[in-house]
Amino acid sequence: MAEITYVRGDATAPQGKGVKVIAHICNDLGGWGKGFVLALSRRWPEPEAAYRRWHRERAKNDFGLGAVQLVPVGPYVWVANLVGQHGIRTGRSSGVPVRYEAIDTGLASLGEDALRLGASVHMPRIGCGLAGGRWERVEPLVTARLTARGVPVTVYDLG
């Protein structure tokens, strides 16, 4: 079983050799414009363009909570747009938009993709920023769906 490695750094600049997948959480509204996605968009235009197209064409595809979209951004780097947030937080919101079940489903799918690609997975503390989740709830999902299956995972904390 692989373990989760915690490092200080930028998840958009994944460390190590080989194929890497950068995983992050998206909402189910088609919105892209706050949080970690801004760092992704500064580095590559493809993940945002693919996500917006995926949402726009959702009547004909699998877009929805728990779905994952893999977007190639380099010869050995992919971005995984994982829909794990229902709506967005607003001033009138009650509760948080994170959906742990959707993150679990998405991570299971991502685990299959990572094994197929022979890739490691790199991420910030997904679901714990704007989505309002708690890492104590997300970390066991990452362990069960990725590291327990032999997928190496690196979690990045800025600063």
PDB file of C-alpha atoms in Angstrom:
ATOM      1  CA  MET A   1       0.000   0.000   0.000  1.00  0.00           C
ATOM      2  CA  ALA A   2       1.261   3.448  -0.914  1.00  0.00           C
ATOM      3  CA  GLU A   3       1.060   6.312   1.560  1.00  0.00           C
ATOM      4  CA  ILE A   4       0.009   9.931   1.324  1.00  0.00           C
ATOM      5  CA  THR A   5       3.029  12.230   1.225  1.00  0.00           C
ATOM      6  CA  TYR A   6       2.498  15.749   2.546  1.00  0.00           C
ATOM      7  CA  VAL A   7       4.694  18.543   1.207  1.00  0.00           C
ATOM      8  CA  ARG A   8       4.817  22.330   1.186  1.00  0.00           C
ATOM      9  CA  GLY A   9       4.512  23.586  -2.351  1.00  0.00           C
ATOM     10  CA  ASP A  10       2.335  24.224  -5.362  1.00  0.00           C
ATOM     11  CA  ALA A  11       0.125  21.358  -6.555  1.00  0.00           C
ATOM     12  CA  THR A  12       0.230  22.827 -10.091  1.00  0.00           C
ATOM     13  CA  ALA A  13       3.962  22.001 -10.134  1.00  0.00           C
ATOM     14  CA  PRO A  14       3.847  18.328  -9.098  1.00  0.00           C
ATOM     15  CA  GLN A  15       7.068  16.802  -7.805  1.00  0.00           C
ATOM     16  CA  GLY A  16       8.621  13.510  -8.827  1.00  0.00           C
ATOM     17  CA  LYS A  17       9.103  11.446 -11.931  1.00  0.00           C
ATOM     18  CA  GLY A  18       6.681   9.716 -14.248  1.00  0.00           C
ATOM     19  CA  VAL A  19       3.079  10.399 -15.187  1.00  0.00           C
ATOM     20  CA  LYS A  20       1.244  12.719 -12.790  1.00  0.00           C
ATOM     21  CA  VAL A  21      -2.443  13.547 -12.349  1.00  0.00           C
ATOM     22  CA  ILE A  22      -3.361  16.778 -10.547  1.00  0.00           C
ATOM     23  CA  ALA A  23      -6.742  16.276  -8.876  1.00  0.00           C
ATOM     24  CA  HIS A  24      -9.052  19.038  -7.701  1.00  0.00           C
ATOM     25  CA  ILE A  25     -12.724  19.565  -6.906  1.00  0.00           C
ATOM     26  CA  CYS A  26     -15.203  21.336  -9.197  1.00  0.00           C
ATOM     27  CA  ASN A  27     -18.797  22.364  -8.587  1.00  0.00           C
ATOM     28  CA  ASP A  28     -21.849  21.013 -10.415  1.00  0.00           C
ATOM     29  CA  LEU A  29     -22.957  24.460 -11.639  1.00  0.00           C
ATOM     30  CA  GLY A  30     -20.336  24.941 -14.342  1.00  0.00           C
ATOM     31  CA  GLY A  31     -18.688  27.740 -12.378  1.00  0.00           C
ATOM     32  CA  TRP A  32     -14.920  28.162 -12.544  1.00  0.00           C
ATOM     33  CA  GLY A  33     -13.401  31.263 -11.037  1.00  0.00           C
ATOM     34  CA  LYS A  34     -12.342  30.972  -7.386  1.00  0.00           C
ATOM     35  CA  GLY A  35      -9.906  28.917  -5.394  1.00  0.00           C
ATOM     36  CA  PHE A  36      -7.437  26.367  -6.765  1.00  0.00           C
ATOM     37  CA  VAL A  37      -8.888  26.555 -10.288  1.00  0.00           C
ATOM     38  CA  LEU A  38      -7.360  30.028 -10.649  1.00  0.00           C
ATOM     39  CA  ALA A  39      -3.886  28.546 -10.172  1.00  0.00           C
ATOM     40  CA  LEU A  40      -4.681  25.853 -12.740  1.00  0.00           C
ATOM     41  CA  SER A  41      -5.926  28.427 -15.250  1.00  0.00           C
ATOM     42  CA  ARG A  42      -2.803  30.568 -14.789  1.00  0.00           C
ATOM     43  CA  ARG A  43      -0.722  27.551 -15.769  1.00  0.00           C
ATOM     44  CA  TRP A  44      -2.867  25.892 -18.464  1.00  0.00           C
ATOM     45  CA  PRO A  45      -6.020  26.959 -20.363  1.00  0.00           C
ATOM     46  CA  GLU A  46      -7.135  23.391 -21.183  1.00  0.00           C
ATOM     47  CA  PRO A  47      -8.697  22.279 -17.850  1.00  0.00           C
ATOM     48  CA  GLU A  48     -11.078  25.253 -17.700  1.00  0.00           C
ATOM     49  CA  ALA A  49     -12.022  25.031 -21.374  1.00  0.00           C
ATOM     50  CA  ALA A  50     -12.644  21.273 -21.080  1.00  0.00           C
ATOM     51  CA  TYR A  51     -14.690  21.693 -17.867  1.00  0.00           C
ATOM     52  CA  ARG A  52     -16.871  24.440 -19.352  1.00  0.00           C
ATOM     53  CA  ARG A  53     -17.474  22.357 -22.505  1.00  0.00           C
ATOM     54  CA  TRP A  54     -18.231  19.271 -20.368  1.00  0.00           C
ATOM     55  CA  HIS A  55     -20.806  21.256 -18.366  1.00  0.00           C
ATOM     56  CA  ARG A  56     -22.309  22.939 -21.449  1.00  0.00           C
ATOM     57  CA  GLU A  57     -22.801  19.551 -23.140  1.00  0.00           C
ATOM     58  CA  ARG A  58     -23.947  17.770 -19.926  1.00  0.00           C
ATOM     59  CA  ALA A  59     -27.193  16.564 -21.506  1.00  0.00           C
ATOM     60  CA  LYS A  60     -25.028  14.281 -23.688  1.00  0.00           C
ATOM     61  CA  ASN A  61     -22.319  13.185 -21.224  1.00  0.00           C
ATOM     62  CA  ASP A  62     -21.623  12.027 -17.658  1.00  0.00           C
ATOM     63  CA  PHE A  63     -21.229  15.484 -16.059  1.00  0.00           C
ATOM     64  CA  GLY A  64     -22.568  15.468 -12.497  1.00  0.00           C
ATOM     65  CA  LEU A  65     -21.628  14.798  -8.900  1.00  0.00           C
ATOM     66  CA  GLY A  66     -18.935  12.108  -8.704  1.00  0.00           C
ATOM     67  CA  ALA A  67     -17.865  12.390 -12.342  1.00  0.00           C
ATOM     68  CA  VAL A  68     -14.222  12.873 -13.314  1.00  0.00           C
ATOM     69  CA  GLN A  69     -12.822  14.458 -16.461  1.00  0.00           C
ATOM     70  CA  LEU A  70      -9.147  13.836 -17.270  1.00  0.00           C
ATOM     71  CA  VAL A  71      -7.528  16.634 -19.267  1.00  0.00           C
ATOM     72  CA  PRO A  72      -4.000  16.268 -20.677  1.00  0.00           C
ATOM     73  CA  VAL A  73      -1.882  19.395 -20.127  1.00  0.00           C
ATOM     74  CA  GLY A  74       1.568  18.043 -20.968  1.00  0.00           C
ATOM     75  CA  PRO A  75       3.271  14.866 -22.131  1.00  0.00           C
ATOM     76  CA  TYR A  76       3.247  13.398 -18.609  1.00  0.00           C
ATOM     77  CA  VAL A  77       0.747  15.609 -16.765  1.00  0.00           C
ATOM     78  CA  TRP A  78      -3.042  15.409 -16.574  1.00  0.00           C
ATOM     79  CA  VAL A  79      -5.594  17.437 -14.626  1.00  0.00           C
ATOM     80  CA  ALA A  80      -8.559  15.591 -13.102  1.00  0.00           C
ATOM     81  CA  ASN A  81     -11.663  17.784 -12.868  1.00  0.00           C
ATOM     82  CA  LEU A  82     -13.646  15.951 -10.164  1.00  0.00           C
ATOM     83  CA  VAL A  83     -17.214  17.131  -9.511  1.00  0.00           C
ATOM     84  CA  GLY A  84     -17.469  16.936  -5.735  1.00  0.00           C
ATOM     85  CA  GLN A  85     -19.279  20.119  -4.815  1.00  0.00           C
ATOM     86  CA  HIS A  86     -23.019  20.827  -5.103  1.00  0.00           C
ATOM     87  CA  GLY A  87     -23.470  24.488  -5.897  1.00  0.00           C
ATOM     88  CA  ILE A  88     -21.332  27.202  -4.385  1.00  0.00           C
ATOM     89  CA  ARG A  89     -21.228  28.995  -1.060  1.00  0.00           C
ATOM     90  CA  THR A  90     -23.098  32.287  -1.024  1.00  0.00           C
ATOM     91  CA  GLY A  91     -24.001  34.752   1.696  1.00  0.00           C
ATOM     92  CA  ARG A  92     -27.410  33.065   1.952  1.00  0.00           C
ATOM     93  CA  SER A  93     -26.070  29.504   1.986  1.00  0.00           C
ATOM     94  CA  SER A  94     -26.773  27.183   4.827  1.00  0.00           C
ATOM     95  CA  GLY A  95     -24.374  24.302   5.067  1.00  0.00           C
ATOM     96  CA  VAL A  96     -21.380  23.607   2.873  1.00  0.00           C
ATOM     97  CA  PRO A  97     -21.296  22.614  -0.800  1.00  0.00           C
ATOM     98  CA  VAL A  98     -18.847  19.696  -0.371  1.00  0.00           C
ATOM     99  CA  ARG A  99     -20.336  16.274  -1.155  1.00  0.00           C
ATOM    100  CA  TYR A 100     -18.186  13.553   0.389  1.00  0.00           C
ATOM    101  CA  GLU A 101     -20.079  10.771  -1.421  1.00  0.00           C
ATOM    102  CA  ALA A 102     -19.308  12.436  -4.756  1.00  0.00           C
ATOM    103  CA  ILE A 103     -15.641  12.832  -3.824  1.00  0.00           C
ATOM    104  CA  ASP A 104     -15.551   9.141  -2.878  1.00  0.00           C
ATOM    105  CA  THR A 105     -17.115   8.113  -6.206  1.00  0.00           C
ATOM    106  CA  GLY A 106     -14.783  10.399  -8.136  1.00  0.00           C
ATOM    107  CA  LEU A 107     -11.686   9.157  -6.319  1.00  0.00           C
ATOM    108  CA  ALA A 108     -12.657   5.545  -7.083  1.00  0.00           C
ATOM    109  CA  SER A 109     -12.838   6.446 -10.782  1.00  0.00           C
ATOM    110  CA  LEU A 110      -9.605   8.432 -10.554  1.00  0.00           C
ATOM    111  CA  GLY A 111      -7.923   5.419  -8.948  1.00  0.00           C
ATOM    112  CA  GLU A 112      -8.791   3.324 -12.020  1.00  0.00           C
ATOM    113  CA  ASP A 113      -7.460   6.054 -14.321  1.00  0.00           C
ATOM    114  CA  ALA A 114      -4.235   6.463 -12.329  1.00  0.00           C
ATOM    115  CA  LEU A 115      -3.563   2.715 -12.354  1.00  0.00           C
ATOM    116  CA  ARG A 116      -4.242   2.567 -16.108  1.00  0.00           C
ATOM    117  CA  LEU A 117      -1.858   5.481 -16.724  1.00  0.00           C
ATOM    118  CA  GLY A 118       0.747   4.292 -14.203  1.00  0.00           C
ATOM    119  CA  ALA A 119       0.395   7.723 -12.608  1.00  0.00           C
ATOM    120  CA  SER A 120       0.850   9.290  -9.215  1.00  0.00           C
ATOM    121  CA  VAL A 121      -1.845  11.690  -7.979  1.00  0.00           C
ATOM    122  CA  HIS A 122      -1.111  15.203  -6.744  1.00  0.00           C
ATOM    123  CA  MET A 123      -3.601  17.529  -5.053  1.00  0.00           C
ATOM    124  CA  PRO A 124      -4.221  20.313  -2.605  1.00  0.00           C
ATOM    125  CA  ARG A 125      -6.462  19.283   0.331  1.00  0.00           C
ATOM    126  CA  ILE A 126      -9.368  18.685  -2.027  1.00  0.00           C
ATOM    127  CA  GLY A 127     -12.829  19.679  -0.916  1.00  0.00           C
ATOM    128  CA  CYS A 128     -11.466  21.645   2.051  1.00  0.00           C
ATOM    129  CA  GLY A 129     -11.268  25.142   0.607  1.00  0.00           C
ATOM    130  CA  LEU A 130     -14.288  26.844  -0.923  1.00  0.00           C
ATOM    131  CA  ALA A 131     -16.273  23.597  -0.757  1.00  0.00           C
ATOM    132  CA  GLY A 132     -16.082  23.781   3.046  1.00  0.00           C
ATOM    133  CA  GLY A 133     -15.089  20.185   3.707  1.00  0.00           C
ATOM    134  CA  ARG A 134     -12.878  18.797   6.448  1.00  0.00           C
ATOM    135  CA  TRP A 135      -9.656  16.926   5.692  1.00  0.00           C
ATOM    136  CA  GLU A 136     -10.457  14.424   8.471  1.00  0.00           C
ATOM    137  CA  ARG A 137     -13.356  13.288   6.253  1.00  0.00           C
ATOM    138  CA  VAL A 138     -11.536  13.488   2.898  1.00  0.00           C
ATOM    139  CA  GLU A 139      -8.229  11.864   3.849  1.00  0.00           C
ATOM    140  CA  PRO A 140      -9.771   8.400   4.538  1.00  0.00           C
ATOM    141  CA  LEU A 141     -11.417   8.545   1.085  1.00  0.00           C
ATOM    142  CA  VAL A 142      -8.053   9.311  -0.542  1.00  0.00           C
ATOM    143  CA  THR A 143      -6.512   6.428   1.385  1.00  0.00           C
ATOM    144  CA  ALA A 144      -9.255   3.918   0.522  1.00  0.00           C
ATOM    145  CA  ARG A 145      -9.636   4.831  -3.148  1.00  0.00           C
ATOM    146  CA  LEU A 146      -6.036   5.635  -4.082  1.00  0.00           C
ATOM    147  CA  THR A 147      -3.196   4.696  -1.740  1.00  0.00           C
ATOM    148  CA  ALA A 148      -4.746   1.383  -0.614  1.00  0.00           C
ATOM    149  CA  ARG A 149      -4.775   0.426  -4.299  1.00  0.00           C
ATOM    150  CA  GLY A 150      -1.110   1.318  -4.745  1.00  0.00           C
ATOM    151  CA  VAL A 151      -1.533   4.794  -6.225  1.00  0.00           C
ATOM    152  CA  PRO A 152       1.059   7.197  -4.762  1.00  0.00           C
ATOM    153  CA  VAL A 153      -0.524  10.457  -3.589  1.00  0.00           C
ATOM    154  CA  THR A 154       1.138  13.772  -2.749  1.00  0.00           C
ATOM    155  CA  VAL A 155      -0.854  16.458  -0.936  1.00  0.00           C
ATOM    156  CA  TYR A 156       0.430  20.022  -1.240  1.00  0.00           C
ATOM    157  CA  ASP A 157       0.039  22.763   1.337  1.00  0.00           C
ATOM    158  CA  LEU A 158       0.998  26.255   0.142  1.00  0.00           C
ATOM    159  CA  GLY A 159       3.534  28.291   2.085  1.00  0.00           C
TER     160      GLY A 159
END
